[in-house]
């Protein structure tokens, strides 16, 4: 097995760029960089890390759908698990290939199915009503600290079956995990430092005793009871819920409020027809994708978009750049809540597409519906502050004023 | 090109010529067929589509 190469294959005519997709400047405003990469070619070589970058919609989808050639078991971040030690025991679903992936996925997909969403919908809706009601009373709010973080931390751990105490630790865990898909830069080091004190808490919550019987977490252990997975696999799959289920939706909701507060004409449309809420959430995912990137690893020597790649080459797929590719989207920078967003890659694509996407959609739909029902306008009330993360498009603070009907 | 035939809830039929390799859902959604939501983009998560494969196709790729 060959080691990761730091230069493109000799004699290959491919654009080479010195862009660092994990620099502060890139993370603060990735879109001009996305455009440069996208327009340079279907595949470019990034010299700084010795990786391929793919940013066009057609090729991002094609690559993500080709799980045989572009594998996940060698890591879906910059690190290559074949040649480097993983920073944590690899995920049994995210960082796995079939047949392991299929086993894990079958269990999680059942627990997070549309039918299961119907079962939790009333409770999620009640919580959305309670929260938006209290925020309307306040008027001036931070849409991240008081809404984006609060709602997912209420409903998702409830559905999972976690106790109330310490839930904010999930934010530190998610922040660290998504940073770890990038290099060991200052953003990652800072996230690790803040995560360390809660490490034991997280691992403890993966155990059956910590999970309310009947909740999503306990259902994983029930799958082990039934023999679908082993008892060793169960806590690892609960860990996937804890790492992927909160910081993603925190930012999904935060980014949606960001888009709606910056596009009052679109918010007016939502108020006039609250059934547009689901489409509005989807469009904000397209325009401001919570998860910006995922990596794959070439399993064999192969050719992709006419470019020869070598076994073990790492490839970064820019989900967020695909979602603004003018080859795919008309007027891609515009926020249009009535746009047909089918085919966006904010949840990935193919066998690894987000298994929790129906939870995310449910949360987004309910919050936006309740806002439309209670709030006439969402006005910016100060400069938003970004939270840098190697993978996530995240806000730390988003001051807005809610003007009730 | 292959031919995909769509039958709506009301019995109305539409035939589409689609390039080989195109998903049945994708082709329907691209041409705006009513009733095809495709919310999850084909990742088998939203349960808006159900597929029944006739036994006679079992041996075909």
GROMACS .gro file of C-alpha atoms in nm:
model
  466
    1UNK     CA    1   0.000   0.000   0.000
    2UNK     CA    2   0.144   0.334  -0.103
    3UNK     CA    3   0.161   0.634   0.128
    4UNK     CA    4  -0.020   0.962   0.064
    5UNK     CA    5   0.157   1.164  -0.205
    6UNK     CA    6   0.217   1.535  -0.166
    7UNK     CA    7   0.236   1.617  -0.535
    8UNK     CA    8  -0.003   1.536  -0.819
    9UNK     CA    9   0.088   1.246  -1.047
   10UNK     CA   10   0.377   1.352  -1.274
   11UNK     CA   11   0.279   1.474  -1.618
   12UNK     CA   12  -0.085   1.531  -1.524
   13UNK     CA   13  -0.225   1.853  -1.659
   14UNK     CA   14  -0.443   1.975  -1.374
   15UNK     CA   15  -0.485   2.317  -1.212
   16UNK     CA   16  -0.276   2.355  -0.894
   17UNK     CA   17  -0.377   2.610  -0.633
   18UNK     CA   18  -0.220   2.735  -0.313
   19UNK     CA   19  -0.551   2.794  -0.138
   20UNK     CA   20  -0.579   2.679   0.226
   21UNK     CA   21  -0.944   2.578   0.278
   22UNK     CA   22  -0.889   2.578   0.655
   23UNK     CA   23  -0.737   2.924   0.692
   24UNK     CA   24  -0.930   3.179   0.898
   25UNK     CA   25  -0.986   3.389   0.589
   26UNK     CA   26  -1.135   3.097   0.395
   27UNK     CA   27  -1.355   2.985   0.684
   28UNK     CA   28  -1.483   3.339   0.743
   29UNK     CA   29  -1.598   3.380   0.384
   30UNK     CA   30  -1.554   3.062   0.179
   31UNK     CA   31  -1.761   3.158  -0.122
   32UNK     CA   32  -1.507   3.358  -0.329
   33UNK     CA   33  -1.260   3.072  -0.277
   34UNK     CA   34  -1.524   2.815  -0.375
   35UNK     CA   35  -1.579   3.005  -0.697
   36UNK     CA   36  -1.208   3.009  -0.778
   37UNK     CA   37  -1.176   2.635  -0.723
   38UNK     CA   38  -1.500   2.560  -0.910
   39UNK     CA   39  -1.401   2.768  -1.210
   40UNK     CA   40  -1.044   2.636  -1.226
   41UNK     CA   41  -1.169   2.290  -1.328
   42UNK     CA   42  -1.374   1.988  -1.220
   43UNK     CA   43  -1.076   1.870  -1.017
   44UNK     CA   44  -0.788   2.080  -0.883
   45UNK     CA   45  -0.481   1.997  -0.677
   46UNK     CA   46  -0.434   2.187  -0.350
   47UNK     CA   47  -0.059   2.210  -0.292
   48UNK     CA   48  -0.076   2.302   0.074
   49UNK     CA   49  -0.214   1.964   0.181
   50UNK     CA   50  -0.146   1.747  -0.123
   51UNK     CA   51  -0.514   1.674  -0.186
   52UNK     CA   52  -0.762   1.689  -0.471
   53UNK     CA   53  -1.051   1.935  -0.449
   54UNK     CA   54  -1.388   1.897  -0.622
   55UNK     CA   55  -1.633   2.187  -0.618
   56UNK     CA   56  -1.870   2.149  -0.914
   57UNK     CA   57  -2.215   2.009  -0.847
   58UNK     CA   58  -2.202   1.733  -1.107
   59UNK     CA   59  -1.870   1.602  -0.982
   60UNK     CA   60  -1.940   1.640  -0.611
   61UNK     CA   61  -2.250   1.426  -0.655
   62UNK     CA   62  -2.073   1.176  -0.878
   63UNK     CA   63  -1.785   1.136  -0.635
   64UNK     CA   64  -2.004   1.098  -0.329
   65UNK     CA   65  -2.218   0.841  -0.507
   66UNK     CA   66  -1.917   0.629  -0.604
   67UNK     CA   67  -1.854   0.470  -0.265
   68UNK     CA   68  -1.656   0.183  -0.416
   69UNK     CA   69  -1.383   0.408  -0.552
   70UNK     CA   70  -1.413   0.691  -0.300
   71UNK     CA   71  -1.418   0.519   0.035
   72UNK     CA   72  -1.498   0.652   0.381
   73UNK     CA   73  -1.321   0.395   0.598
   74UNK     CA   74  -0.989   0.578   0.554
   75UNK     CA   75  -1.149   0.886   0.710
   76UNK     CA   76  -1.380   1.159   0.583
   77UNK     CA   77  -1.143   1.436   0.687
   78UNK     CA   78  -0.791   1.532   0.588
   79UNK     CA   79  -0.628   1.244   0.777
   80UNK     CA   80  -0.577   0.912   0.600
   81UNK     CA   81  -0.653   0.634   0.849
   82UNK     CA   82  -0.451   0.390   0.638
   83UNK     CA   83  -0.135   0.581   0.711
   84UNK     CA   84  -0.220   0.789   1.020
   85UNK     CA   85  -0.371   0.695   1.353
   86UNK     CA   86  -0.733   0.816   1.376
   87UNK     CA   87  -0.786   1.079   1.648
   88UNK     CA   88  -1.067   0.864   1.791
   89UNK     CA   89  -1.197   0.511   1.722
   90UNK     CA   90  -1.353   0.551   1.375
   91UNK     CA   91  -1.730   0.592   1.348
   92UNK     CA   92  -1.911   0.271   1.249
   93UNK     CA   93  -2.128   0.459   1.003
   94UNK     CA   94  -1.955   0.779   0.890
   95UNK     CA   95  -1.605   0.636   0.866
   96UNK     CA   96  -1.707   0.292   0.739
   97UNK     CA   97  -1.775   0.118   0.407
   98UNK     CA   98  -2.019  -0.160   0.326
   99UNK     CA   99  -2.082  -0.414   0.467
  100UNK     CA  100  -2.015  -0.255   0.812
  101UNK     CA  101  -2.175   0.069   0.697
  102UNK     CA  102  -2.487  -0.111   0.575
  103UNK     CA  103  -2.537  -0.282   0.911
  104UNK     CA  104  -2.506   0.043   1.105
  105UNK     CA  105  -2.707   0.243   0.858
  106UNK     CA  106  -2.998   0.000   0.858
  107UNK     CA  107  -3.037   0.039   1.234
  108UNK     CA  108  -3.004   0.418   1.245
  109UNK     CA  109  -3.225   0.471   0.939
  110UNK     CA  110  -3.502   0.274   1.107
  111UNK     CA  111  -3.475   0.476   1.429
  112UNK     CA  112  -3.476   0.805   1.235
  113UNK     CA  113  -3.737   0.711   0.975
  114UNK     CA  114  -4.023   0.939   0.864
  115UNK     CA  115  -4.257   0.720   1.069
  116UNK     CA  116  -4.045   0.781   1.378
  117UNK     CA  117  -4.056   1.153   1.301
  118UNK     CA  118  -4.436   1.143   1.307
  119UNK     CA  119  -4.415   0.996   1.655
  120UNK     CA  120  -4.205   1.284   1.792
  121UNK     CA  121  -4.359   1.561   1.584
  122UNK     CA  122  -4.621   1.676   1.836
  123UNK     CA  123  -4.366   1.706   2.113
  124UNK     CA  124  -4.116   1.888   1.887
  125UNK     CA  125  -4.393   2.126   1.782
  126UNK     CA  126  -4.496   2.197   2.139
  127UNK     CA  127  -4.136   2.281   2.227
  128UNK     CA  128  -4.110   2.512   1.925
  129UNK     CA  129  -4.424   2.697   2.037
  130UNK     CA  130  -4.299   2.736   2.395
  131UNK     CA  131  -3.958   2.862   2.285
  132UNK     CA  132  -4.076   3.106   2.017
  133UNK     CA  133  -4.338   3.239   2.258
  134UNK     CA  134  -4.072   3.324   2.515
  135UNK     CA  135  -3.849   3.482   2.249
  136UNK     CA  136  -4.131   3.696   2.113
  137UNK     CA  137  -4.177   3.829   2.469
  138UNK     CA  138  -3.812   3.930   2.479
  139UNK     CA  139  -3.810   4.088   2.134
  140UNK     CA  140  -3.434   4.145   2.109
  141UNK     CA  141  -3.257   3.811   2.100
  142UNK     CA  142  -2.940   3.635   1.998
  143UNK     CA  143  -3.074   3.389   1.741
  144UNK     CA  144  -2.782   3.153   1.804
  145UNK     CA  145  -2.751   3.150   2.182
  146UNK     CA  146  -3.124   3.177   2.253
  147UNK     CA  147  -3.276   2.991   1.958
  148UNK     CA  148  -3.035   2.798   1.733
  149UNK     CA  149  -2.863   2.631   2.029
  150UNK     CA  150  -3.160   2.608   2.262
  151UNK     CA  151  -3.411   2.427   2.042
  152UNK     CA  152  -3.196   2.133   1.920
  153UNK     CA  153  -3.055   2.094   2.273
  154UNK     CA  154  -3.411   2.065   2.399
  155UNK     CA  155  -3.577   1.834   2.149
  156UNK     CA  156  -3.299   1.607   2.023
  157UNK     CA  157  -3.156   1.490   2.356
  158UNK     CA  158  -3.517   1.450   2.477
  159UNK     CA  159  -3.586   1.217   2.184
  160UNK     CA  160  -3.252   1.045   2.239
  161UNK     CA  161  -3.338   0.988   2.605
  162UNK     CA  162  -3.066   1.195   2.775
  163UNK     CA  163  -3.105   1.363   3.111
  164UNK     CA  164  -3.127   1.743   3.133
  165UNK     CA  165  -2.798   1.797   3.310
  166UNK     CA  166  -2.494   1.883   3.101
  167UNK     CA  167  -2.653   1.888   2.758
  168UNK     CA  168  -2.451   2.189   2.649
  169UNK     CA  169  -2.152   1.951   2.651
  170UNK     CA  170  -2.289   1.819   2.322
  171UNK     CA  171  -2.204   2.153   2.160
  172UNK     CA  172  -1.840   2.119   2.265
  173UNK     CA  173  -1.831   1.761   2.140
  174UNK     CA  174  -1.988   1.838   1.801
  175UNK     CA  175  -1.763   2.140   1.757
  176UNK     CA  176  -1.457   1.925   1.822
  177UNK     CA  177  -1.561   1.636   1.597
  178UNK     CA  178  -1.635   1.859   1.299
  179UNK     CA  179  -1.311   2.051   1.350
  180UNK     CA  180  -1.119   1.724   1.351
  181UNK     CA  181  -1.196   1.668   0.981
  182UNK     CA  182  -0.953   1.950   0.908
  183UNK     CA  183  -0.584   1.994   0.989
  184UNK     CA  184  -0.442   2.037   1.338
  185UNK     CA  185  -0.473   2.416   1.315
  186UNK     CA  186  -0.552   2.663   1.592
  187UNK     CA  187  -0.927   2.623   1.536
  188UNK     CA  188  -0.900   2.249   1.602
  189UNK     CA  189  -0.660   2.285   1.897
  190UNK     CA  190  -0.893   2.532   2.064
  191UNK     CA  191  -1.191   2.299   2.013
  192UNK     CA  192  -1.002   2.002   2.161
  193UNK     CA  193  -0.899   2.204   2.464
  194UNK     CA  194  -1.259   2.301   2.533
  195UNK     CA  195  -1.382   1.945   2.476
  196UNK     CA  196  -1.132   1.770   2.709
  197UNK     CA  197  -1.320   1.842   3.035
  198UNK     CA  198  -1.643   1.686   2.899
  199UNK     CA  199  -1.490   1.380   2.731
  200UNK     CA  200  -1.590   1.141   3.012
  201UNK     CA  201  -1.943   1.283   3.022
  202UNK     CA  202  -1.989   1.212   2.651
  203UNK     CA  203  -1.862   0.854   2.672
  204UNK     CA  204  -2.077   0.789   2.979
  205UNK     CA  205  -2.388   0.904   2.790
  206UNK     CA  206  -2.326   0.639   2.525
  207UNK     CA  207  -2.403   0.366   2.778
  208UNK     CA  208  -2.745   0.209   2.803
  209UNK     CA  209  -2.792   0.307   3.170
  210UNK     CA  210  -2.773   0.674   3.070
  211UNK     CA  211  -3.051   0.644   2.813
  212UNK     CA  212  -3.424   0.655   2.881
  213UNK     CA  213  -3.594   0.329   2.775
  214UNK     CA  214  -3.770   0.374   2.441
  215UNK     CA  215  -3.568   0.675   2.325
  216UNK     CA  216  -3.355   0.679   2.009
  217UNK     CA  217  -3.046   0.581   2.209
  218UNK     CA  218  -3.214   0.288   2.381
  219UNK     CA  219  -3.349   0.173   2.044
  220UNK     CA  220  -2.990   0.120   1.933
  221UNK     CA  221  -2.943  -0.116   2.226
  222UNK     CA  222  -3.271  -0.285   2.134
  223UNK     CA  223  -3.121  -0.348   1.790
  224UNK     CA  224  -2.832  -0.516   1.970
  225UNK     CA  225  -3.084  -0.721   2.173
  226UNK     CA  226  -3.234  -0.832   1.842
  227UNK     CA  227  -2.894  -0.928   1.705
  228UNK     CA  228  -2.887  -0.666   1.425
  229UNK     CA  229  -2.565  -0.522   1.570
  230UNK     CA  230  -2.333  -0.628   1.852
  231UNK     CA  231  -2.334  -0.486   2.205
  232UNK     CA  232  -1.986  -0.349   2.134
  233UNK     CA  233  -2.123  -0.153   1.838
  234UNK     CA  234  -2.418  -0.002   2.024
  235UNK     CA  235  -2.237   0.269   2.228
  236UNK     CA  236  -2.039   0.364   1.916
  237UNK     CA  237  -2.362   0.428   1.727
  238UNK     CA  238  -2.505   0.631   2.016
  239UNK     CA  239  -2.184   0.833   1.991
  240UNK     CA  240  -2.277   0.911   1.630
  241UNK     CA  241  -2.607   1.059   1.749
  242UNK     CA  242  -2.426   1.271   2.006
  243UNK     CA  243  -2.163   1.402   1.764
  244UNK     CA  244  -2.377   1.460   1.454
  245UNK     CA  245  -2.718   1.546   1.592
  246UNK     CA  246  -2.674   1.886   1.752
  247UNK     CA  247  -2.411   2.121   1.610
  248UNK     CA  248  -2.541   2.051   1.257
  249UNK     CA  249  -2.898   2.154   1.335
  250UNK     CA  250  -2.786   2.439   1.561
  251UNK     CA  251  -2.622   2.589   1.256
  252UNK     CA  252  -2.896   2.479   1.019
  253UNK     CA  253  -3.145   2.680   1.222
  254UNK     CA  254  -2.902   2.967   1.283
  255UNK     CA  255  -2.819   2.994   0.915
  256UNK     CA  256  -3.188   2.987   0.823
  257UNK     CA  257  -3.258   3.281   1.058
  258UNK     CA  258  -2.954   3.456   0.912
  259UNK     CA  259  -3.090   3.416   0.558
  260UNK     CA  260  -3.445   3.518   0.651
  261UNK     CA  261  -3.336   3.823   0.850
  262UNK     CA  262  -3.119   3.937   0.555
  263UNK     CA  263  -3.393   3.876   0.296
  264UNK     CA  264  -3.711   4.038   0.435
  265UNK     CA  265  -3.896   3.989   0.105
  266UNK     CA  266  -3.849   3.614   0.144
  267UNK     CA  267  -3.957   3.625   0.508
  268UNK     CA  268  -4.272   3.811   0.397
  269UNK     CA  269  -4.348   3.524   0.161
  270UNK     CA  270  -4.306   3.277   0.446
  271UNK     CA  271  -4.539   3.478   0.670
  272UNK     CA  272  -4.798   3.488   0.392
  273UNK     CA  273  -4.770   3.110   0.339
  274UNK     CA  274  -4.623   2.930   0.641
  275UNK     CA  275  -4.640   2.601   0.450
  276UNK     CA  276  -4.329   2.728   0.268
  277UNK     CA  277  -4.134   2.666   0.591
  278UNK     CA  278  -3.992   2.332   0.480
  279UNK     CA  279  -3.881   2.475   0.146
  280UNK     CA  280  -3.735   2.782   0.316
  281UNK     CA  281  -3.526   2.564   0.546
  282UNK     CA  282  -3.409   2.359   0.249
  283UNK     CA  283  -3.310   2.671   0.056
  284UNK     CA  284  -3.112   2.804   0.350
  285UNK     CA  285  -2.932   2.468   0.366
  286UNK     CA  286  -2.842   2.508   0.001
  287UNK     CA  287  -2.721   2.866   0.033
  288UNK     CA  288  -2.552   2.836   0.374
  289UNK     CA  289  -2.476   2.466   0.409
  290UNK     CA  290  -2.405   2.368   0.771
  291UNK     CA  291  -2.162   2.098   0.661
  292UNK     CA  292  -1.933   2.257   0.405
  293UNK     CA  293  -1.701   1.970   0.317
  294UNK     CA  294  -1.636   1.600   0.344
  295UNK     CA  295  -1.335   1.402   0.228
  296UNK     CA  296  -1.308   1.063   0.067
  297UNK     CA  297  -1.004   0.848  -0.012
  298UNK     CA  298  -0.926   0.688  -0.348
  299UNK     CA  299  -0.949   0.314  -0.291
  300UNK     CA  300  -0.754   0.226  -0.605
  301UNK     CA  301  -0.579   0.403  -0.889
  302UNK     CA  302  -0.865   0.555  -1.084
  303UNK     CA  303  -0.968   0.826  -1.325
  304UNK     CA  304  -1.219   1.091  -1.218
  305UNK     CA  305  -1.342   1.373  -1.443
  306UNK     CA  306  -1.056   1.284  -1.676
  307UNK     CA  307  -0.793   1.313  -1.402
  308UNK     CA  308  -0.585   1.014  -1.291
  309UNK     CA  309  -0.584   0.969  -0.914
  310UNK     CA  310  -0.372   0.728  -0.713
  311UNK     CA  311  -0.472   0.482  -0.447
  312UNK     CA  312  -0.477   0.663  -0.110
  313UNK     CA  313  -0.509   1.013  -0.258
  314UNK     CA  314  -0.741   1.224  -0.044
  315UNK     CA  315  -1.021   1.416  -0.214
  316UNK     CA  316  -1.213   1.702  -0.055
  317UNK     CA  317  -1.567   1.748  -0.184
  318UNK     CA  318  -1.704   2.100  -0.136
  319UNK     CA  319  -2.074   2.037  -0.068
  320UNK     CA  320  -2.133   2.408  -0.016
  321UNK     CA  321  -1.963   2.500  -0.345
  322UNK     CA  322  -2.174   2.247  -0.535
  323UNK     CA  323  -2.478   2.417  -0.385
  324UNK     CA  324  -2.380   2.748  -0.548
  325UNK     CA  325  -2.259   2.609  -0.879
  326UNK     CA  326  -2.412   2.821  -1.158
  327UNK     CA  327  -2.402   2.512  -1.382
  328UNK     CA  328  -2.671   2.365  -1.157
  329UNK     CA  329  -2.852   2.659  -1.003
  330UNK     CA  330  -3.001   2.965  -1.169
  331UNK     CA  331  -2.894   3.279  -0.985
  332UNK     CA  332  -2.718   3.064  -0.722
  333UNK     CA  333  -2.637   3.347  -0.478
  334UNK     CA  334  -3.003   3.445  -0.444
  335UNK     CA  335  -3.206   3.323  -0.147
  336UNK     CA  336  -3.541   3.212  -0.292
  337UNK     CA  337  -3.759   3.007  -0.059
  338UNK     CA  338  -3.970   2.886  -0.351
  339UNK     CA  339  -3.673   2.749  -0.540
  340UNK     CA  340  -3.671   2.381  -0.637
  341UNK     CA  341  -3.381   2.265  -0.424
  342UNK     CA  342  -3.395   1.898  -0.516
  343UNK     CA  343  -3.042   1.771  -0.565
  344UNK     CA  344  -2.866   2.005  -0.322
  345UNK     CA  345  -2.580   1.835  -0.142
  346UNK     CA  346  -2.607   1.990   0.205
  347UNK     CA  347  -2.687   1.645   0.346
  348UNK     CA  348  -2.430   1.480   0.121
  349UNK     CA  349  -2.536   1.228  -0.140
  350UNK     CA  350  -2.536   0.853  -0.190
  351UNK     CA  351  -2.509   0.587   0.079
  352UNK     CA  352  -2.355   0.826   0.333
  353UNK     CA  353  -2.616   1.100   0.293
  354UNK     CA  354  -2.711   1.229   0.638
  355UNK     CA  355  -2.912   0.964   0.818
  356UNK     CA  356  -3.060   1.227   1.047
  357UNK     CA  357  -3.182   1.454   0.771
  358UNK     CA  358  -3.549   1.401   0.854
  359UNK     CA  359  -3.485   1.514   1.212
  360UNK     CA  360  -3.310   1.825   1.081
  361UNK     CA  361  -3.596   1.900   0.843
  362UNK     CA  362  -3.853   1.852   1.116
  363UNK     CA  363  -3.672   2.090   1.352
  364UNK     CA  364  -3.623   2.350   1.078
  365UNK     CA  365  -3.979   2.330   0.955
  366UNK     CA  366  -4.132   2.364   1.302
  367UNK     CA  367  -3.918   2.660   1.407
  368UNK     CA  368  -3.977   2.850   1.082
  369UNK     CA  369  -4.349   2.773   1.088
  370UNK     CA  370  -4.382   2.901   1.441
  371UNK     CA  371  -4.180   3.214   1.361
  372UNK     CA  372  -4.403   3.285   1.062
  373UNK     CA  373  -4.710   3.245   1.281
  374UNK     CA  374  -4.589   3.475   1.560
  375UNK     CA  375  -4.342   3.717   1.408
  376UNK     CA  376  -4.411   3.977   1.138
  377UNK     CA  377  -4.050   4.073   1.077
  378UNK     CA  378  -3.702   3.953   1.179
  379UNK     CA  379  -3.471   4.254   1.178
  380UNK     CA  380  -3.091   4.245   1.204
  381UNK     CA  381  -2.991   4.402   1.537
  382UNK     CA  382  -2.613   4.423   1.519
  383UNK     CA  383  -2.327   4.247   1.345
  384UNK     CA  384  -2.335   3.866   1.346
  385UNK     CA  385  -2.020   3.698   1.474
  386UNK     CA  386  -1.885   3.386   1.305
  387UNK     CA  387  -1.760   3.078   1.486
  388UNK     CA  388  -1.477   2.929   1.285
  389UNK     CA  389  -1.496   2.554   1.232
  390UNK     CA  390  -1.298   2.341   0.988
  391UNK     CA  391  -1.616   2.179   0.854
  392UNK     CA  392  -1.920   2.374   0.970
  393UNK     CA  393  -2.059   2.706   0.852
  394UNK     CA  394  -2.129   2.840   1.197
  395UNK     CA  395  -2.234   3.155   1.377
  396UNK     CA  396  -2.141   3.236   1.734
  397UNK     CA  397  -2.385   3.522   1.765
  398UNK     CA  398  -2.672   3.659   1.554
  399UNK     CA  399  -2.850   3.954   1.717
  400UNK     CA  400  -3.200   4.007   1.576
  401UNK     CA  401  -3.518   4.184   1.675
  402UNK     CA  402  -3.846   3.993   1.652
  403UNK     CA  403  -4.142   4.214   1.559
  404UNK     CA  404  -4.464   4.033   1.652
  405UNK     CA  405  -4.781   4.042   1.441
  406UNK     CA  406  -3.215   0.703  -2.420
  407UNK     CA  407  -3.462   0.497  -2.223
  408UNK     CA  408  -3.835   0.555  -2.193
  409UNK     CA  409  -3.984   0.611  -1.846
  410UNK     CA  410  -4.361   0.596  -1.819
  411UNK     CA  411  -4.524   0.777  -1.526
  412UNK     CA  412  -4.882   0.713  -1.420
  413UNK     CA  413  -5.031   0.976  -1.189
  414UNK     CA  414  -5.284   0.922  -0.911
  415UNK     CA  415  -5.561   1.022  -1.153
  416UNK     CA  416  -5.443   0.774  -1.415
  417UNK     CA  417  -5.285   1.034  -1.645
  418UNK     CA  418  -4.978   0.900  -1.822
  419UNK     CA  419  -4.658   1.078  -1.921
  420UNK     CA  420  -4.373   0.926  -2.116
  421UNK     CA  421  -4.025   1.070  -2.083
  422UNK     CA  422  -3.717   0.990  -2.286
  423UNK     CA  423  -3.429   0.994  -2.037
  424UNK     CA  424  -3.057   0.931  -2.072
  425UNK     CA  425  -2.938   0.593  -1.941
  426UNK     CA  426  -2.829   0.605  -1.578
  427UNK     CA  427  -3.080   0.875  -1.479
  428UNK     CA  428  -3.278   0.791  -1.167
  429UNK     CA  429  -3.651   0.739  -1.208
  430UNK     CA  430  -3.722   0.992  -0.933
  431UNK     CA  431  -3.470   1.241  -1.067
  432UNK     CA  432  -3.614   1.232  -1.418
  433UNK     CA  433  -3.966   1.281  -1.285
  434UNK     CA  434  -3.864   1.569  -1.061
  435UNK     CA  435  -3.662   1.737  -1.337
  436UNK     CA  436  -3.966   1.740  -1.563
  437UNK     CA  437  -4.199   1.858  -1.285
  438UNK     CA  438  -4.417   1.546  -1.254
  439UNK     CA  439  -4.685   1.609  -0.991
  440UNK     CA  440  -4.663   1.389  -0.682
  441UNK     CA  441  -4.289   1.322  -0.699
  442UNK     CA  442  -4.142   1.503  -0.401
  443UNK     CA  443  -3.795   1.352  -0.382
  444UNK     CA  444  -3.725   1.550  -0.065
  445UNK     CA  445  -3.414   1.356   0.033
  446UNK     CA  446  -3.271   1.367  -0.318
  447UNK     CA  447  -3.268   0.990  -0.352
  448UNK     CA  448  -3.088   0.886  -0.035
  449UNK     CA  449  -3.374   0.660   0.078
  450UNK     CA  450  -3.452   0.866   0.388
  451UNK     CA  451  -3.777   1.055   0.329
  452UNK     CA  452  -3.996   0.758   0.223
  453UNK     CA  453  -4.172   0.972  -0.036
  454UNK     CA  454  -4.088   0.708  -0.300
  455UNK     CA  455  -4.152   0.335  -0.289
  456UNK     CA  456  -4.010   0.098  -0.546
  457UNK     CA  457  -4.150  -0.242  -0.635
  458UNK     CA  458  -3.936  -0.443  -0.873
  459UNK     CA  459  -4.123  -0.700  -1.081
  460UNK     CA  460  -3.988  -1.050  -1.040
  461UNK     CA  461  -3.919  -1.069  -1.411
  462UNK     CA  462  -3.650  -0.801  -1.368
  463UNK     CA  463  -3.479  -0.979  -1.081
  464UNK     CA  464  -3.197  -1.117  -1.292
  465UNK     CA  465  -3.135  -0.791  -1.480
  466UNK     CA  466  -2.877  -0.533  -1.376
   0.00000   0.00000   0.00000
